Amino acid sequence: AITTVIAAGTPLEMVCADNIEEFCRARKAEGIGPQSLKHALNIFGGALKLAKRQGYRVPDLAFPSIKVSAGRLRYLTVDEERALLRELDPDRQGRGLPKDSRRGPEIRAGLQDLHDLVTILLDTGARCGEITRLEWHQIDLEGRLIRLWRPKVRNEVLIFMTGRVFD
């Protein structure tokens, strides 16, 4: 993407702040959001640092600060959630799926597992890795509880199962 404003074959030492500014303007005009733009600049900056460590002559560029708003957290609407689960229904028919009568036990189990995983993620708010690392001793079916270790914040939380999760 950087090559859209820096001609191919341009020596690194010839890249200047104007190129970076033009890149930012062009990407914004294409509708690229702040987070994606910041990511692209971080990659380019990292490539320049690597080139410098390897002995190449590179310019000492100051990259613009890109503000990324925290934004509001968006949840699926009830209709969006229903549509998602309908698309993941293990009994669904569709392109790329064998007819229901031809599905072997592995395919059936895989389709059901995916549906169940998404249901658990929707109803608990847990991260995918947290759920996929669950062990049976963390699940209390009688009390309808999941003891979830959250490595990111280094604590354990109790999550109450909804009816869908329990089922």
XYZ file of N, CA and C in Angstrom:
501
model
N 0.823 -1.187 0.000
C 0.000 0.000 0.000
C 0.866 1.250 0.000
N 2.000 1.196 0.695
C 2.897 2.347 0.708
C 3.386 2.633 -0.710
N 3.498 1.584 -1.517
C 4.004 1.777 -2.878
C 3.052 2.599 -3.740
N 1.838 2.845 -3.279
C 0.919 3.666 -4.073
C 1.370 5.119 -4.102
N 2.208 5.552 -3.150
C 2.697 6.931 -3.139
C 4.204 7.020 -3.240
N 4.883 5.889 -3.167
C 6.327 5.858 -3.335
C 6.604 4.976 -4.538
N 7.219 5.547 -5.554
C 7.468 4.802 -6.785
C 8.326 3.574 -6.503
N 7.979 2.486 -7.152
C 8.757 1.257 -7.012
C 10.195 1.537 -7.411
N 11.116 0.996 -6.673
C 12.532 1.188 -6.978
C 13.132 2.413 -6.313
N 12.325 3.195 -5.623
C 12.849 4.372 -4.918
C 13.724 3.897 -3.762
N 14.961 4.390 -3.692
C 15.823 3.997 -2.566
C 15.213 4.447 -1.237
N 15.368 3.629 -0.213
C 14.804 3.950 1.098
C 15.264 5.316 1.593
N 16.520 5.641 1.340
C 17.050 6.910 1.845
C 16.380 8.125 1.210
N 15.632 7.908 0.112
C 14.945 9.006 -0.570
C 13.503 9.192 -0.076
N 13.013 8.280 0.738
C 11.662 8.410 1.270
C 11.661 9.575 2.253
N 10.643 10.431 2.148
C 10.595 11.613 3.008
C 9.220 11.748 3.666
N 9.116 12.728 4.545
C 7.875 12.960 5.277
C 6.717 13.247 4.327
N 6.999 13.899 3.190
C 5.943 14.177 2.212
C 5.313 12.882 1.699
N 6.142 11.844 1.503
C 5.611 10.554 1.058
C 4.656 9.973 2.099
N 5.022 10.094 3.360
C 4.193 9.555 4.431
C 2.874 10.328 4.501
N 2.950 11.640 4.415
C 1.734 12.460 4.447
C 0.824 12.142 3.267
N 1.415 11.987 2.080
C 0.619 11.665 0.883
C -0.031 10.291 1.032
N 0.712 9.351 1.616
C 0.166 8.022 1.865
C -1.066 8.123 2.776
N -0.941 8.894 3.859
C -2.062 9.052 4.802
C -3.260 9.688 4.110
N -3.024 10.729 3.321
C -4.128 11.390 2.609
C -4.813 10.421 1.646
N -4.006 9.671 0.888
C -4.568 8.738 -0.104
C -5.392 7.645 0.572
N -4.880 7.104 1.668
C -5.600 6.032 2.358
C -6.906 6.548 2.968
N -6.863 7.755 3.531
C -8.088 8.335 4.097
C -9.120 8.561 2.999
N -8.647 9.024 1.826
C -9.558 9.259 0.698
C -10.193 7.957 0.227
N -9.489 6.828 0.408
C -10.018 5.513 0.030
C -11.015 4.995 1.065
N -11.138 5.704 2.176
C -12.080 5.289 3.214
C -11.459 4.402 4.276
N -10.144 4.331 4.323
C -9.465 3.514 5.321
C -9.595 4.184 6.686
N -9.961 3.423 7.694
C -10.161 3.953 9.038
C -8.858 4.202 9.769
N -8.932 4.942 10.872
C -7.742 5.302 11.636
C -6.944 4.098 12.140
N -7.624 3.059 12.608
C -6.903 1.903 13.136
C -6.100 1.210 12.037
N -6.684 1.060 10.862
C -5.970 0.421 9.748
C -4.810 1.282 9.279
N -5.003 2.581 9.254
C -3.939 3.496 8.850
C -2.783 3.438 9.848
N -3.123 3.462 11.126
C -2.099 3.374 12.171
C -1.314 2.068 12.045
N -2.022 0.987 11.768
C -1.383 -0.320 11.598
C -0.409 -0.301 10.421
N -0.836 0.272 9.285
C 0.027 0.343 8.104
C 1.282 1.160 8.395
N 1.137 2.272 9.086
C 2.297 3.102 9.425
C 3.232 2.372 10.390
N 2.660 1.620 11.317
C 3.494 0.839 12.237
C 4.306 -0.212 11.489
N 3.698 -0.848 10.499
C 4.412 -1.856 9.712
C 5.549 -1.205 8.926
N 5.246 -0.075 8.286
C 6.274 0.613 7.506
C 7.403 1.099 8.421
N 7.043 1.658 9.578
C 8.058 2.110 10.527
C 8.919 0.956 11.014
N 8.290 -0.188 11.269
C 9.041 -1.374 11.691
C 9.988 -1.870 10.611
N 9.524 -1.790 9.357
C 10.387 -2.201 8.239
C 11.601 -1.272 8.133
N 11.384 0.021 8.347
C 12.503 0.974 8.313
C 13.498 0.693 9.442
N 12.997 0.404 10.642
C 13.886 0.096 11.771
C 14.702 -1.161 11.499
N 14.058 -2.164 10.926
C 14.768 -3.401 10.590
C 15.856 -3.125 9.554
N 15.514 -2.361 8.529
C 16.504 -2.023 7.486
C 17.684 -1.282 8.097
N 17.407 -0.381 9.025
C 18.481 0.378 9.678
C 19.387 -0.538 10.491
N 18.778 -1.472 11.235
C 19.568 -2.437 12.028
C 20.436 -3.305 11.136
N 19.972 -3.536 9.911
C 20.734 -4.377 8.988
C 21.762 -3.586 8.185
N 21.894 -2.304 8.507
C 22.952 -1.506 7.902
C 22.550 -0.665 6.703
N 21.285 -0.659 6.348
C 20.840 0.173 5.226
C 20.736 1.623 5.682
N 20.946 2.546 4.741
C 20.749 3.964 5.035
C 19.257 4.248 4.883
N 18.659 4.691 5.965
C 17.233 5.004 5.943
C 17.027 6.385 6.541
N 15.999 7.085 6.100
C 15.738 8.410 6.649
C 15.221 8.311 8.079
N 15.455 9.352 8.830
C 14.942 9.426 10.185
C 13.601 10.142 10.099
N 12.534 9.382 9.926
C 11.209 9.964 9.707
C 10.407 10.039 10.990
N 9.645 11.102 11.104
C 8.681 11.219 12.202
C 7.315 10.885 11.618
N 6.707 9.836 12.111
C 5.396 9.425 11.619
C 4.316 10.217 12.338
N 3.254 10.567 11.614
C 2.181 11.325 12.264
C 1.476 10.476 13.317
N 1.006 11.141 14.332
C 0.248 10.458 15.374
C -1.184 10.281 14.879
N -1.653 9.068 14.870
C -3.013 8.768 14.421
C -3.847 8.475 15.659
N -4.870 9.279 15.866
C -5.741 9.068 17.018
C -6.826 8.062 16.660
N -6.935 7.073 17.490
C -7.955 6.047 17.310
C -8.902 6.159 18.490
N -10.132 6.529 18.198
C -11.091 6.663 19.297
C -11.495 5.287 19.791
N -11.756 5.229 21.071
C -12.189 3.965 21.652
C -13.523 3.548 21.045
N -14.296 4.540 20.641
C -15.581 4.236 20.011
C -16.515 3.535 20.978
N -17.715 3.393 20.567
C -18.644 2.703 21.441
C -18.616 1.219 21.107
N -18.796 0.428 22.108
C -18.846 -1.008 21.937
C -20.151 -1.362 21.244
N -20.059 -2.137 20.195
C -21.258 -2.476 19.435
C -21.616 -3.926 19.675
N -22.873 -4.154 19.982
C -23.380 -5.509 20.173
C -24.242 -5.881 18.974
N -24.371 -7.175 18.748
C -25.277 -7.629 17.707
C -26.716 -7.338 18.126
N -27.531 -6.987 17.159
C -28.951 -6.855 17.451
C -29.533 -8.256 17.573
N -30.736 -8.352 18.078
C -31.402 -9.652 18.204
C -31.528 -10.294 16.817
N -31.896 -9.489 15.817
C -32.036 -10.029 14.458
C -30.693 -10.497 13.900
N -29.619 -9.742 14.166
C -28.287 -10.148 13.694
C -27.844 -11.443 14.367
N -28.119 -11.556 15.658
C -27.755 -12.775 16.378
C -28.526 -13.979 15.828
N -29.817 -13.797 15.597
C -30.618 -14.893 15.021
C -30.084 -15.296 13.651
N -29.754 -14.309 12.825
C -29.238 -14.589 11.481
C -27.918 -15.356 11.561
N -27.051 -14.951 12.482
C -25.766 -15.636 12.648
C -25.983 -17.090 13.047
N -26.815 -17.314 14.042
C -27.059 -18.684 14.500
C -27.795 -19.519 13.450
N -28.637 -18.868 12.648
C -29.318 -19.577 11.558
C -28.286 -20.065 10.530
N -27.282 -19.211 10.252
C -26.230 -19.597 9.296
C -25.346 -20.703 9.844
N -25.279 -20.821 11.155
C -24.445 -21.853 11.784
C -25.236 -23.070 12.220
N -26.532 -23.081 11.941
C -27.378 -24.211 12.326
C -26.794 -25.503 11.758
N -26.518 -26.478 12.628
C -25.914 -27.728 12.159
C -26.767 -28.491 11.139
N -28.063 -28.240 11.108
C -28.945 -28.936 10.168
C -29.155 -28.157 8.866
N -28.448 -27.048 8.721
C -28.663 -26.207 7.537
C -28.231 -26.921 6.265
N -28.817 -26.496 5.171
C -28.442 -26.977 3.843
C -27.754 -25.813 3.143
N -26.779 -26.069 2.341
C -26.135 -24.969 1.629
C -25.008 -25.445 0.748
N -24.525 -24.497 -0.042
C -23.413 -24.812 -0.936
C -22.213 -25.253 -0.122
N -21.545 -26.261 -0.601
C -20.350 -26.752 0.054
C -20.607 -27.759 1.154
N -21.857 -27.923 1.534
C -22.194 -28.895 2.573
C -22.862 -30.103 1.927
N -22.455 -31.291 2.335
C -23.167 -32.465 1.807
C -24.605 -32.463 2.330
N -25.478 -33.111 1.591
C -26.873 -33.225 2.044
C -26.884 -33.881 3.413
N -27.884 -33.541 4.190
C -27.971 -34.005 5.570
C -27.788 -35.519 5.674
N -28.379 -36.266 4.745
C -28.309 -37.730 4.792
C -26.894 -38.248 4.510
N -26.030 -37.425 3.919
C -24.676 -37.864 3.565
C -23.608 -37.363 4.534
N -24.020 -36.631 5.560
C -23.048 -36.094 6.507
C -22.612 -37.178 7.481
N -21.327 -37.377 7.552
C -20.782 -38.350 8.480
C -20.747 -37.784 9.890
N -20.397 -38.612 10.859
C -20.376 -38.167 12.254
C -19.388 -37.020 12.509
N -18.259 -37.007 11.782
C -17.277 -35.938 11.986
C -17.833 -34.591 11.530
N -18.499 -34.585 10.386
C -19.074 -33.335 9.871
C -20.184 -32.859 10.799
N -21.049 -33.790 11.209
C -22.139 -33.415 12.127
C -21.575 -32.823 13.427
N -20.574 -33.486 13.984
C -19.980 -33.018 15.248
C -19.319 -31.651 15.055
N -18.634 -31.458 13.954
C -17.969 -30.183 13.695
C -18.957 -29.032 13.553
N -20.046 -29.275 12.833
C -21.078 -28.244 12.671
C -21.735 -27.910 14.011
N -22.008 -28.945 14.815
C -22.613 -28.716 16.125
C -21.648 -27.975 17.037
N -20.372 -28.361 17.022
C -19.378 -27.700 17.869
C -19.260 -26.216 17.543
N -19.263 -25.884 16.258
C -19.162 -24.476 15.867
C -20.375 -23.689 16.356
N -21.558 -24.246 16.166
C -22.787 -23.600 16.635
C -22.743 -23.404 18.145
N -22.335 -24.431 18.881
C -22.280 -24.349 20.335
C -21.241 -23.322 20.797
N -20.093 -23.291 20.153
C -19.050 -22.341 20.515
C -19.549 -20.902 20.355
N -20.154 -20.605 19.227
C -20.651 -19.249 18.991
C -21.748 -18.899 19.991
N -22.609 -19.840 20.315
C -23.655 -19.597 21.313
C -23.032 -19.245 22.662
N -22.034 -20.005 23.074
C -21.365 -19.737 24.350
C -20.698 -18.365 24.328
N -20.034 -18.032 23.214
C -19.376 -16.723 23.115
C -20.400 -15.592 23.198
N -21.511 -15.757 22.502
C -22.550 -14.726 22.526
C -23.126 -14.533 23.929
N -23.383 -15.632 24.617
C -24.083 -15.551 25.903
C -23.176 -15.262 27.100
N -21.878 -15.503 26.969
C -20.981 -15.270 28.103
C -20.137 -14.009 27.942
N -19.898 -13.596 26.703
C -19.007 -12.454 26.481
C -17.544 -12.826 26.638
N -17.265 -14.105 26.785
C -15.886 -14.566 26.947
C -15.152 -14.516 25.608
N -13.849 -14.540 25.685
C -13.024 -14.599 24.477
C -12.982 -16.040 23.988
N -12.773 -16.192 22.700
C -12.749 -17.529 22.097
C -11.689 -18.413 22.757
N -10.493 -17.876 22.958
C -9.422 -18.656 23.579
C -9.759 -19.090 24.992
N -10.483 -18.245 25.721
C -10.871 -18.601 27.089
C -11.815 -19.794 27.088
N -12.729 -19.813 26.151
C -13.697 -20.918 26.080
C -13.045 -22.185 25.539
N -12.212 -22.053 24.528
C -11.605 -23.259 23.942
C -10.596 -23.907 24.880
N -10.098 -23.154 25.868
C -9.162 -23.733 26.850
C -9.863 -24.287 28.092
N -11.198 -24.193 28.129
C -11.924 -24.699 29.293
C -11.676 -26.183 29.505
N -11.614 -26.567 30.776
C -11.522 -27.977 31.131
C -12.758 -28.318 31.958
N -13.118 -29.594 31.979
C -14.358 -30.004 32.633
C -14.423 -29.605 34.097
N -13.285 -29.576 34.790
C -13.324 -29.220 36.211
C -13.721 -27.754 36.418
N -13.724 -26.945 35.366
C -14.125 -25.539 35.463
C -15.630 -25.357 35.242
N -16.316 -26.443 34.894
C -17.739 -26.356 34.580
C -18.540 -27.056 35.669
N -19.475 -26.318 36.241
C -20.354 -26.844 37.285
C -21.767 -26.887 36.694
N -22.152 -28.041 36.148
C -23.471 -28.165 35.524
C -24.599 -28.034 36.546
N -24.383 -28.595 37.727
C -25.421 -28.526 38.755
C -25.696 -27.079 39.171
N -24.644 -26.304 39.350
C -24.803 -24.899 39.730
C -24.921 -23.968 38.536
N -24.834 -24.538 37.327
C -24.884 -23.751 36.078
C -23.857 -22.621 36.073
N -22.616 -22.987 36.430
C -21.527 -22.019 36.509
C -20.350 -22.442 35.651
N -19.632 -21.458 35.154
C -18.352 -21.689 34.479
C -17.315 -20.872 35.238
N -16.278 -21.534 35.706
C -15.166 -20.835 36.354
C -14.146 -20.561 35.253
N -13.982 -19.305 34.961
C -13.178 -18.923 33.807
C -11.930 -18.185 34.255
N -10.772 -18.730 33.900
C -9.508 -18.050 34.187
C -9.238 -17.081 33.044
N -9.021 -15.820 33.384
C -8.760 -14.784 32.380
C -7.288 -14.392 32.455
N -6.464 -14.978 31.571
C -5.026 -14.703 31.639
C -4.674 -13.238 31.357
N -5.473 -12.555 30.570
C -5.162 -11.166 30.236
C -5.175 -10.282 31.482
N -6.116 -10.529 32.388
C -6.203 -9.736 33.615
C -5.812 -10.553 34.847
N -5.430 -11.796 34.647
C -4.924 -12.694 35.673
C -5.882 -12.839 36.856
N -7.117 -13.211 36.530
C -8.072 -13.480 37.599
C -9.074 -14.524 37.136
N -9.839 -15.025 38.096
C -10.877 -15.993 37.777
C -12.235 -15.324 37.973
N -13.142 -15.585 37.046
C -14.498 -15.058 37.171
C -15.480 -16.220 37.092
N -16.647 -16.002 37.695
C -17.730 -16.970 37.604
C -18.731 -16.453 36.594
N -19.061 -17.294 35.635
C -20.048 -16.923 34.628
C -21.235 -17.859 34.794
N -22.411 -17.262 34.947
C -23.620 -18.062 35.069
C -24.096 -18.456 33.677
N -24.467 -19.691 33.528
C -24.910 -20.198 32.219
C -26.330 -19.748 31.930
N -26.535 -19.285 30.717
C -27.895 -19.046 30.253
C -28.505 -20.406 29.916
N -29.780 -20.421 29.644
C -30.436 -21.670 29.244
C -29.805 -22.252 27.983
N -29.479 -21.368 27.044
C -28.856 -21.860 25.780
C -27.503 -22.486 26.039
N -26.706 -21.868 26.883
C -25.369 -22.410 27.179
C -25.505 -23.734 27.908
N -26.407 -23.799 28.871
C -26.610 -25.036 29.621
C -27.045 -26.162 28.689
N -27.979 -25.875 27.788
C -28.439 -26.895 26.837
C -27.297 -27.373 25.970
